[in-house]
PDB file of C-alpha atoms in Angstrom:
ATOM      1  CA  MET A   1      33.234 117.458  67.939  1.00 52.00           C
ATOM      2  CA  LYS A   2      29.877 119.208  68.206  1.00 44.00           C
ATOM      3  CA  LYS A   3      29.537 118.101  71.757  1.00 46.00           C
ATOM      4  CA  PHE A   4      32.358 118.060  74.235  1.00 46.00           C
ATOM      5  CA  LEU A   5      32.300 114.627  75.851  1.00 43.00           C
ATOM      6  CA  LEU A   6      33.674 114.296  79.342  1.00 46.00           C
ATOM      7  CA  MET A   7      34.878 110.968  80.659  1.00 42.00           C
ATOM      8  CA  ALA A   8      33.120 109.604  83.738  1.00 42.00           C
ATOM      9  CA  LEU A   9      35.184 110.207  86.858  1.00 46.00           C
ATOM     10  CA  CYS A  10      35.857 107.173  89.036  1.00 44.00           C
ATOM     11  CA  LEU A  11      36.329 108.381  92.585  1.00 45.00           C
ATOM     12  CA  GLY A  12      37.548 106.356  95.532  1.00 44.00           C
ATOM     13  CA  VAL A  13      38.719 107.314  98.990  1.00 43.00           C
ATOM     14  CA  MET A  14      40.072 104.869 101.547  1.00 39.00           C
ATOM     15  CA  VAL A  15      40.591 105.908 105.152  1.00 40.00           C
ATOM     16  CA  SER A  16      42.816 104.088 107.610  1.00 37.00           C
ATOM     17  CA  CYS A  17      40.964 102.307 110.393  1.00 35.00           C
ATOM     18  CA  ASN A  18      41.440 103.280 114.024  1.00 37.00           C
ATOM     19  CA  LYS A  19      44.157 101.247 115.765  1.00 36.00           C
ATOM     20  CA  GLN A  20      42.146 100.763 118.985  1.00 38.00           C
ATOM     21  CA  THR A  21      40.988  97.282 119.936  1.00 38.00           C
ATOM     22  CA  GLU A  22      37.340  96.319 119.450  1.00 40.00           C
ATOM     23  CA  GLU A  23      36.811  96.236 123.228  1.00 40.00           C
ATOM     24  CA  GLU A  24      38.107  99.786 123.711  1.00 42.00           C
ATOM     25  CA  GLN A  25      36.040 101.126 120.835  1.00 42.00           C
ATOM     26  CA  THR A  26      32.853  99.406 122.000  1.00 39.00           C
ATOM     27  CA  ALA A  27      33.313 100.780 125.499  1.00 40.00           C
ATOM     28  CA  LYS A  28      33.645 104.303 124.155  1.00 42.00           C
ATOM     29  CA  ASP A  29      30.904 104.137 121.545  1.00 41.00           C
ATOM     30  CA  PRO A  30      28.854 100.959 121.110  1.00 39.00           C
ATOM     31  CA  THR A  31      27.251 102.406 117.979  1.00 37.00           C
ATOM     32  CA  ASN A  32      30.564 103.083 116.280  1.00 48.00           C
ATOM     33  CA  THR A  33      30.659 101.072 113.044  1.00 48.00           C
ATOM     34  CA  GLU A  34      34.401 100.592 113.402  1.00 49.00           C
ATOM     35  CA  SER A  35      33.884  98.853 116.745  1.00 49.00           C
ATOM     36  CA  THR A  36      31.898  96.102 115.046  1.00 53.00           C
ATOM     37  CA  GLY A  37      34.312  95.783 112.164  1.00 67.00           C
ATOM     38  CA  GLU A  38      31.779  97.251 109.698  1.00 83.00           C
ATOM     39  CA  LEU A  39      32.865  99.556 106.906  1.00 90.00           C
ATOM     40  CA  LYS A  40      31.513 103.074 106.649  1.00 94.00           C
ATOM     41  CA  ILE A  41      30.663 103.581 102.992  1.00 95.00           C
ATOM     42  CA  ALA A  42      29.017 106.331 100.925  1.00 97.00           C
ATOM     43  CA  TYR A  43      28.603 106.962  97.231  1.00 96.00           C
ATOM     44  CA  VAL A  44      28.342 109.847  94.774  1.00 96.00           C
ATOM     45  CA  GLU A  45      26.137 109.954  91.660  1.00 95.00           C
ATOM     46  CA  ILE A  46      28.655 110.915  88.986  1.00 94.00           C
ATOM     47  CA  ASP A  47      26.028 111.812  86.361  1.00 94.00           C
ATOM     48  CA  THR A  48      24.422 114.293  88.758  1.00 95.00           C
ATOM     49  CA  LEU A  49      27.815 115.668  89.732  1.00 95.00           C
ATOM     50  CA  MET A  50      28.885 116.177  86.123  1.00 93.00           C
ATOM     51  CA  ALA A  51      25.614 117.904  85.268  1.00 95.00           C
ATOM     52  CA  ASN A  52      25.616 120.297  88.229  1.00 97.00           C
ATOM     53  CA  TYR A  53      29.214 120.955  89.300  1.00 97.00           C
ATOM     54  CA  GLN A  54      29.980 124.395  87.876  1.00 96.00           C
ATOM     55  CA  LEU A  55      33.537 123.467  86.918  1.00 96.00           C
ATOM     56  CA  CYS A  56      32.209 120.576  84.811  1.00 95.00           C
ATOM     57  CA  LYS A  57      29.581 122.834  83.258  1.00 95.00           C
ATOM     58  CA  ASP A  58      32.148 125.511  82.402  1.00 95.00           C
ATOM     59  CA  TYR A  59      34.601 123.058  80.858  1.00 94.00           C
ATOM     60  CA  THR A  60      31.840 121.369  78.899  1.00 94.00           C
ATOM     61  CA  GLU A  61      30.826 124.748  77.459  1.00 94.00           C
ATOM     62  CA  ILE A  62      34.433 125.605  76.601  1.00 93.00           C
ATOM     63  CA  GLY A  63      34.830 122.214  74.934  1.00 93.00           C
ATOM     64  CA  ASN A  64      31.754 122.914  72.829  1.00 93.00           C
ATOM     65  CA  ILE A  65      33.161 126.307  71.832  1.00 92.00           C
ATOM     66  CA  GLU A  66      36.523 124.836  70.847  1.00 93.00           C
ATOM     67  CA  GLY A  67      34.872 121.990  68.953  1.00 95.00           C
ATOM     68  CA  GLU A  68      32.665 124.412  67.012  1.00 94.00           C
ATOM     69  CA  ASN A  69      35.683 126.582  66.152  1.00 94.00           C
ATOM     70  CA  ILE A  70      37.535 123.566  64.804  1.00 96.00           C
ATOM     71  CA  GLN A  71      34.528 122.559  62.729  1.00 96.00           C
ATOM     72  CA  ARG A  72      34.216 126.043  61.238  1.00 96.00           C
ATOM     73  CA  THR A  73      37.920 126.164  60.394  1.00 96.00           C
ATOM     74  CA  LEU A  74      37.898 122.769  58.688  1.00 97.00           C
ATOM     75  CA  ALA A  75      34.642 123.486  56.850  1.00 97.00           C
ATOM     76  CA  SER A  76      36.062 126.745  55.489  1.00 97.00           C
ATOM     77  CA  LYS A  77      39.224 125.006  54.266  1.00 96.00           C
ATOM     78  CA  GLN A  78      37.152 122.217  52.717  1.00 96.00           C
ATOM     79  CA  ARG A  79      34.965 124.692  50.811  1.00 97.00           C
ATOM     80  CA  ALA A  80      38.056 126.475  49.473  1.00 96.00           C
ATOM     81  CA  LEU A  81      39.518 123.153  48.308  1.00 95.00           C
ATOM     82  CA  GLU A  82      36.285 122.210  46.553  1.00 96.00           C
ATOM     83  CA  GLN A  83      36.147 125.598  44.825  1.00 96.00           C
ATOM     84  CA  HIS A  84      39.734 125.240  43.610  1.00 95.00           C
ATOM     85  CA  TYR A  85      39.007 121.753  42.307  1.00 95.00           C
ATOM     86  CA  ALA A  86      35.896 122.962  40.467  1.00 95.00           C
ATOM     87  CA  ALA A  87      37.846 125.845  38.919  1.00 94.00           C
ATOM     88  CA  MET A  88      40.608 123.521  37.732  1.00 93.00           C
ATOM     89  CA  GLN A  89      38.082 121.055  36.312  1.00 93.00           C
ATOM     90  CA  GLN A  90      36.302 123.810  34.425  1.00 93.00           C
ATOM     91  CA  LYS A  91      39.588 125.140  33.057  1.00 92.00           C
ATOM     92  CA  TYR A  92      40.590 121.650  31.946  1.00 91.00           C
ATOM     93  CA  GLU A  93      37.274 121.013  30.179  1.00 91.00           C
ATOM     94  CA  SER A  94      37.518 124.309  28.340  1.00 92.00           C
ATOM     95  CA  ASN A  95      41.108 123.575  27.264  1.00 91.00           C
ATOM     96  CA  GLY A  96      42.369 126.446  29.389  1.00 92.00           C
ATOM     97  CA  PHE A  97      45.710 124.868  30.216  1.00 91.00           C
ATOM     98  CA  SER A  98      48.410 125.894  27.756  1.00 91.00           C
ATOM     99  CA  SER A  99      50.533 122.804  28.366  1.00 92.00           C
ATOM    100  CA  GLN A 100      50.670 119.462  30.116  1.00 93.00           C
ATOM    101  CA  GLU A 101      53.204 120.931  32.553  1.00 94.00           C
ATOM    102  CA  GLU A 102      50.763 123.661  33.590  1.00 94.00           C
ATOM    103  CA  LEU A 103      48.052 121.055  34.221  1.00 93.00           C
ATOM    104  CA  GLN A 104      50.437 118.952  36.293  1.00 94.00           C
ATOM    105  CA  ARG A 105      51.416 121.969  38.381  1.00 93.00           C
ATOM    106  CA  ALA A 106      47.736 122.732  39.056  1.00 93.00           C
ATOM    107  CA  GLN A 107      47.090 119.114  40.031  1.00 94.00           C
ATOM    108  CA  ALA A 108      50.143 119.096  42.334  1.00 96.00           C
ATOM    109  CA  SER A 109      48.971 122.326  43.962  1.00 95.00           C
ATOM    110  CA  LEU A 110      45.524 120.852  44.540  1.00 95.00           C
ATOM    111  CA  GLN A 111      47.017 117.674  45.961  1.00 96.00           C
ATOM    112  CA  LYS A 112      49.208 119.731  48.324  1.00 96.00           C
ATOM    113  CA  GLU A 113      46.147 121.673  49.486  1.00 96.00           C
ATOM    114  CA  GLN A 114      44.340 118.385  50.191  1.00 96.00           C
ATOM    115  CA  GLN A 115      47.315 117.076  52.155  1.00 97.00           C
ATOM    116  CA  ASP A 116      47.558 120.299  54.176  1.00 97.00           C
ATOM    117  CA  LEU A 117      43.877 120.032  55.063  1.00 97.00           C
ATOM    118  CA  GLU A 118      44.301 116.442  56.258  1.00 97.00           C
ATOM    119  CA  GLU A 119      47.297 117.449  58.382  1.00 98.00           C
ATOM    120  CA  LEU A 120      45.379 120.391  59.846  1.00 97.00           C
ATOM    121  CA  ASN A 121      42.469 118.110  60.680  1.00 97.00           C
ATOM    122  CA  SER A 122      44.814 115.673  62.426  1.00 97.00           C
ATOM    123  CA  ARG A 123      46.613 118.443  64.318  1.00 97.00           C
ATOM    124  CA  LEU A 124      43.441 120.152  65.524  1.00 97.00           C
ATOM    125  CA  SER A 125      41.840 116.843  66.522  1.00 96.00           C
ATOM    126  CA  THR A 126      44.907 115.830  68.536  1.00 97.00           C
ATOM    127  CA  SER A 127      45.041 119.217  70.241  1.00 96.00           C
ATOM    128  CA  PHE A 128      41.335 119.013  71.058  1.00 96.00           C
ATOM    129  CA  GLN A 129      41.693 115.546  72.578  1.00 96.00           C
ATOM    130  CA  GLU A 130      44.703 116.627  74.650  1.00 96.00           C
ATOM    131  CA  GLN A 131      42.764 119.615  75.957  1.00 94.00           C
ATOM    132  CA  GLN A 132      39.845 117.359  76.813  1.00 94.00           C
ATOM    133  CA  LEU A 133      42.139 115.050  78.794  1.00 95.00           C
ATOM    134  CA  LYS A 134      43.584 118.064  80.603  1.00 94.00           C
ATOM    135  CA  TYR A 135      40.091 119.237  81.584  1.00 93.00           C
ATOM    136  CA  ASN A 136      39.204 115.751  82.803  1.00 93.00           C
ATOM    137  CA  ASP A 137      42.359 115.591  84.904  1.00 95.00           C
ATOM    138  CA  GLU A 138      41.566 118.977  86.448  1.00 94.00           C
ATOM    139  CA  MET A 139      38.012 117.920  87.280  1.00 93.00           C
ATOM    140  CA  ARG A 140      39.110 114.606  88.768  1.00 93.00           C
ATOM    141  CA  ASP A 141      41.814 116.314  90.806  1.00 95.00           C
ATOM    142  CA  SER A 142      39.377 118.961  92.040  1.00 95.00           C
ATOM    143  CA  ILE A 143      36.834 116.382  93.194  1.00 95.00           C
ATOM    144  CA  GLN A 144      39.380 114.096  94.825  1.00 94.00           C
ATOM    145  CA  LYS A 145      41.003 116.975  96.717  1.00 95.00           C
ATOM    146  CA  PHE A 146      37.612 118.071  97.983  1.00 96.00           C
ATOM    147  CA  LEU A 147      36.699 114.540  99.081  1.00 96.00           C
ATOM    148  CA  LYS A 148      39.980 114.207 100.952  1.00 95.00           C
ATOM    149  CA  GLN A 149      39.183 117.351 102.929  1.00 95.00           C
ATOM    150  CA  TYR A 150      35.504 116.464 103.261  1.00 96.00           C
ATOM    151  CA  ASN A 151      36.331 113.022 104.671  1.00 96.00           C
ATOM    152  CA  LYS A 152      38.456 114.384 107.508  1.00 95.00           C
ATOM    153  CA  THR A 153      35.237 114.886 109.457  1.00 95.00           C
ATOM    154  CA  LYS A 154      32.986 112.291 107.788  1.00 95.00           C
ATOM    155  CA  LYS A 155      35.435 109.421 108.289  1.00 94.00           C
ATOM    156  CA  TYR A 156      34.181 107.180 105.483  1.00 96.00           C
ATOM    157  CA  ASP A 157      36.237 104.088 104.704  1.00 96.00           C
ATOM    158  CA  PHE A 158      35.136 104.232 101.069  1.00 95.00           C
ATOM    159  CA  ILE A 159      33.444 106.842  98.898  1.00 96.00           C
ATOM    160  CA  LEU A 160      32.312 105.110  95.728  1.00 95.00           C
ATOM    161  CA  SER A 161      31.263 106.490  92.370  1.00 94.00           C
ATOM    162  CA  LYS A 162      27.897 105.506  90.908  1.00 94.00           C
ATOM    163  CA  ALA A 163      27.469 106.157  87.207  1.00 92.00           C
ATOM    164  CA  GLY A 164      24.583 104.716  85.227  1.00 87.00           C
ATOM    165  CA  ASP A 165      24.119 101.065  86.191  1.00 87.00           C
ATOM    166  CA  ASN A 166      27.699 100.350  87.309  1.00 90.00           C
ATOM    167  CA  MET A 167      26.225  99.439  90.727  1.00 90.00           C
ATOM    168  CA  LEU A 168      23.588  96.755  90.840  1.00 90.00           C
ATOM    169  CA  TYR A 169      22.079  98.232  94.003  1.00 91.00           C
ATOM    170  CA  ALA A 170      22.746 101.216  96.253  1.00 91.00           C
ATOM    171  CA  ASN A 171      20.721 102.286  99.278  1.00 94.00           C
ATOM    172  CA  ALA A 172      19.784 105.948  98.888  1.00 94.00           C
ATOM    173  CA  LYS A 173      20.634 106.696 102.511  1.00 94.00           C
ATOM    174  CA  TYR A 174      24.319 106.346 101.637  1.00 96.00           C
ATOM    175  CA  ASP A 175      24.048 108.886  98.807  1.00 97.00           C
ATOM    176  CA  ILE A 176      26.154 111.973  99.651  1.00 97.00           C
ATOM    177  CA  THR A 177      25.948 113.560  96.199  1.00 97.00           C
ATOM    178  CA  GLY A 178      24.052 116.623  97.419  1.00 97.00           C
ATOM    179  CA  GLU A 179      26.564 117.367 100.176  1.00 96.00           C
ATOM    180  CA  VAL A 180      29.531 116.895  97.864  1.00 97.00           C
ATOM    181  CA  LEU A 181      27.986 118.976  95.087  1.00 97.00           C
ATOM    182  CA  LYS A 182      27.173 121.824  97.465  1.00 97.00           C
ATOM    183  CA  GLY A 183      30.707 121.801  98.848  1.00 97.00           C
ATOM    184  CA  LEU A 184      32.341 121.652  95.414  1.00 97.00           C
ATOM    185  CA  ASN A 185      30.352 124.576  94.034  1.00 97.00           C
ATOM    186  CA  LYS A 186      30.974 126.628  97.164  1.00 95.00           C
ATOM    187  CA  ARG A 187      34.744 126.366  96.807  1.00 94.00           C
ATOM    188  CA  TYR A 188      34.878 126.626  93.001  1.00 94.00           C
ATOM    189  CA  LYS A 189      36.391 129.719  91.440  1.00 92.00           C
ATOM    190  CA  ALA A 190      36.738 129.778  87.677  1.00 89.00           C
ATOM    191  CA  LYS A 191      40.201 130.447  86.279  1.00 89.00           C
ATOM    192  CA  PRO A 192      40.601 133.821  84.507  1.00 91.00           C
ATOM    193  CA  GLU A 193      41.102 132.129  81.125  1.00 88.00           C
ATOM    194  CA  VAL A 194      37.913 130.096  81.620  1.00 89.00           C
ATOM    195  CA  THR A 195      35.918 133.215  82.488  1.00 89.00           C
ATOM    196  CA  GLU A 196      37.332 135.007  79.445  1.00 89.00           C
ATOM    197  CA  LYS A 197      36.421 132.195  77.036  1.00 86.00           C
ATOM    198  CA  LEU A 198      32.877 132.025  78.371  1.00 87.00           C
ATOM    199  CA  LYS A 199      32.558 135.816  78.188  1.00 84.00           C
ATOM    200  CA  ASN A 200      33.663 135.822  74.543  1.00 78.00           C
ATOM    201  CA  LYS A 201      31.110 133.116  73.775  1.00 69.00           C
ATOM    202  CA  LYS A 202      28.312 135.236  75.227  1.00 60.00           C
ATOM    203  CA  LYS A 203      29.417 138.250  73.159  1.00 57.00           C
ATOM    204  CA  THR A 204      29.465 136.183  69.973  1.00 57.00           C
ATOM    205  CA  THR A 205      26.029 134.721  70.718  1.00 52.00           C
ATOM    206  CA  SER A 206      24.481 138.146  71.392  1.00 50.00           C
ATOM    207  CA  LYS A 207      25.650 139.436  67.991  1.00 52.00           C
ATOM    208  CA  LYS A 208      23.818 136.696  66.064  1.00 49.00           C
TER     209      LYS A 208
END
């Protein structure tokens, strides 16, 4: 959990073609790609978007904070369990238990503490994963809403996502990542709870 991992966002936008006939379109604009039946396609570099879109950066930082908090909580509980085990072992070796019943109660208590720790680990991990999925959904929704608005004037038939080597080849002239990134950051406003979490992180860091 040290690093908050965000799933790659697969973006796709399809725009309805104009209903005019090819002859009418060609007469109006012979350079129009729709008049020749060609698709107007662009793509976005997802890795670049994830690294530079402020919403992604903020949620990544929050994920790191939450992951670190979970690690600290579990590590503290684990140390306490180990200390209790060591104390019981020492008491047993020095014949400190007055009866077999007392030893069994100590063992049962230790076992219950171990079980509680495992349940806490499972609960925190599940909560962390659910929060991560929520952040991913918000990011995907934010980008897709922007692209829908953006494409009202650009009129692309498809806007594809390019992440790593998922495309064998892409001509750089169809790369609209810079435009999309600029537009996303311009319209982004962090939620109050996001701003508060990041502010608390800065305060904690400055005290170290």
